[in-house]
Tab-separated table of C-alpha atoms in Angstrom:
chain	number	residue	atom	x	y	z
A	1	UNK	CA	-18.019	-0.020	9.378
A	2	UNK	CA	-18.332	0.027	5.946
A	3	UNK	CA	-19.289	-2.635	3.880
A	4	UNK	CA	-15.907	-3.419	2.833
A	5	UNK	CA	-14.060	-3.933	6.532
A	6	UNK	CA	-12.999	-7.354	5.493
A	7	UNK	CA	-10.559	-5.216	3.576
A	8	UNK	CA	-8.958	-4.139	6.811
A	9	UNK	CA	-7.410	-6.532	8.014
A	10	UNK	CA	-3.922	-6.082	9.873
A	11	UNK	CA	-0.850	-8.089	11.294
A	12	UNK	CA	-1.512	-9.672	14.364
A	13	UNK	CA	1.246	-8.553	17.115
A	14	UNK	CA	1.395	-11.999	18.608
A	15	UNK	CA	-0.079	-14.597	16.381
A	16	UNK	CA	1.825	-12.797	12.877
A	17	UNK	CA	-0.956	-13.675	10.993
A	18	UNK	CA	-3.794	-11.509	9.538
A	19	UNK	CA	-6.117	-10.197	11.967
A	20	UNK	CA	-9.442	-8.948	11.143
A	21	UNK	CA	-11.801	-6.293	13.543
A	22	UNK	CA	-15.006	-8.533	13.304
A	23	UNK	CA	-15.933	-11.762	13.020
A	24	UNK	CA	-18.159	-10.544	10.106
A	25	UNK	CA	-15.415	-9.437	8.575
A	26	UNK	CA	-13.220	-12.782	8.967
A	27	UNK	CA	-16.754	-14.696	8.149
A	28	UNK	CA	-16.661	-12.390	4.676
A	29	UNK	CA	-13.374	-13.746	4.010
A	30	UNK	CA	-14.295	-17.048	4.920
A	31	UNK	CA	-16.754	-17.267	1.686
A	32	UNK	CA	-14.896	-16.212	-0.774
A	33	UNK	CA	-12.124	-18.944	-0.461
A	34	UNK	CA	-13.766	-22.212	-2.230
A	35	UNK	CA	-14.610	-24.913	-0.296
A	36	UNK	CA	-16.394	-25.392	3.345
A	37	UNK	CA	-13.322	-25.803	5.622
A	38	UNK	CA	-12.728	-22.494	6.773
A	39	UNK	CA	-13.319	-20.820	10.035
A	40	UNK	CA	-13.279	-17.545	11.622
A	41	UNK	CA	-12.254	-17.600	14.972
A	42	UNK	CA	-11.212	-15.155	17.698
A	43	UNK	CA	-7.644	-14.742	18.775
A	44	UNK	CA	-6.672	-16.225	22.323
A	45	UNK	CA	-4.602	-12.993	22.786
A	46	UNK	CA	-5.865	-9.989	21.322
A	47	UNK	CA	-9.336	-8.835	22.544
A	48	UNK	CA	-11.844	-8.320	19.608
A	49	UNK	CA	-9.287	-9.847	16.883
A	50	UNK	CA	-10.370	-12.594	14.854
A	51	UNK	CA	-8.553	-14.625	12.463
A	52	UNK	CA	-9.643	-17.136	9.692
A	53	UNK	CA	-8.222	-21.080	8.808
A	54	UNK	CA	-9.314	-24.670	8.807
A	55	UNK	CA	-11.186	-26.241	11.608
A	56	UNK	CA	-8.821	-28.772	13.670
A	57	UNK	CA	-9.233	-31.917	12.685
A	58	UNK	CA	-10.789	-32.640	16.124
A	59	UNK	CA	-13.517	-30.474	15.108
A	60	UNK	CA	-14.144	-32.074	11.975
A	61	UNK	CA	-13.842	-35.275	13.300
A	62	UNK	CA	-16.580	-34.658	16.081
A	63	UNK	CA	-13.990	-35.408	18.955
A	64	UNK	CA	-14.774	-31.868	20.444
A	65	UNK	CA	-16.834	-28.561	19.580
A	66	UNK	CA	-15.675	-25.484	18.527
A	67	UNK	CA	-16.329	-24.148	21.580
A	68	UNK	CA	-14.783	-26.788	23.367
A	69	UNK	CA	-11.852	-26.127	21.006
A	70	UNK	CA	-10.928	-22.738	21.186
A	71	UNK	CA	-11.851	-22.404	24.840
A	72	UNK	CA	-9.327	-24.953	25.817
A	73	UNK	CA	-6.747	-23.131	23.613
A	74	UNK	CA	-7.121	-19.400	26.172
């Protein structure tokens, strides 16, 4: 991909929010919105979709991992 495929983004089907191809991509996005909250993640229903937003607070607040997170959330 180019060097610009955080550009590309489209609707996700199920989610309706903004999907991206990579999580490069979504990690690209990620930096240019101020502040260290954000988070690229992959979508629990579209294969090789990834989407960006804040952590859970469960995250931040060391309850759980990531990992342990999103995995739950399949």
């Amino acid at each position: 991909m180019s060097g610009n495929d955080y550009r590309a983004w489209t609707w996700c089907p199920n989610c309706e929010k903004r999907g991206y191809p990579s999580r490069k991509a979504a990690r690209k996005v990620c930096g240019q919105v101020p502040g260290r909250r954000m988070n690229a993640y992959p979508c629990t229903r579209v294969d090789g979709m990834f989407h960006v937003g804040h952590l859970p607070q469960v995250v931040r607040a060391g309850d759980v991992t990531r990992h342990e997170h999103y995995s739950s959330a399949a």
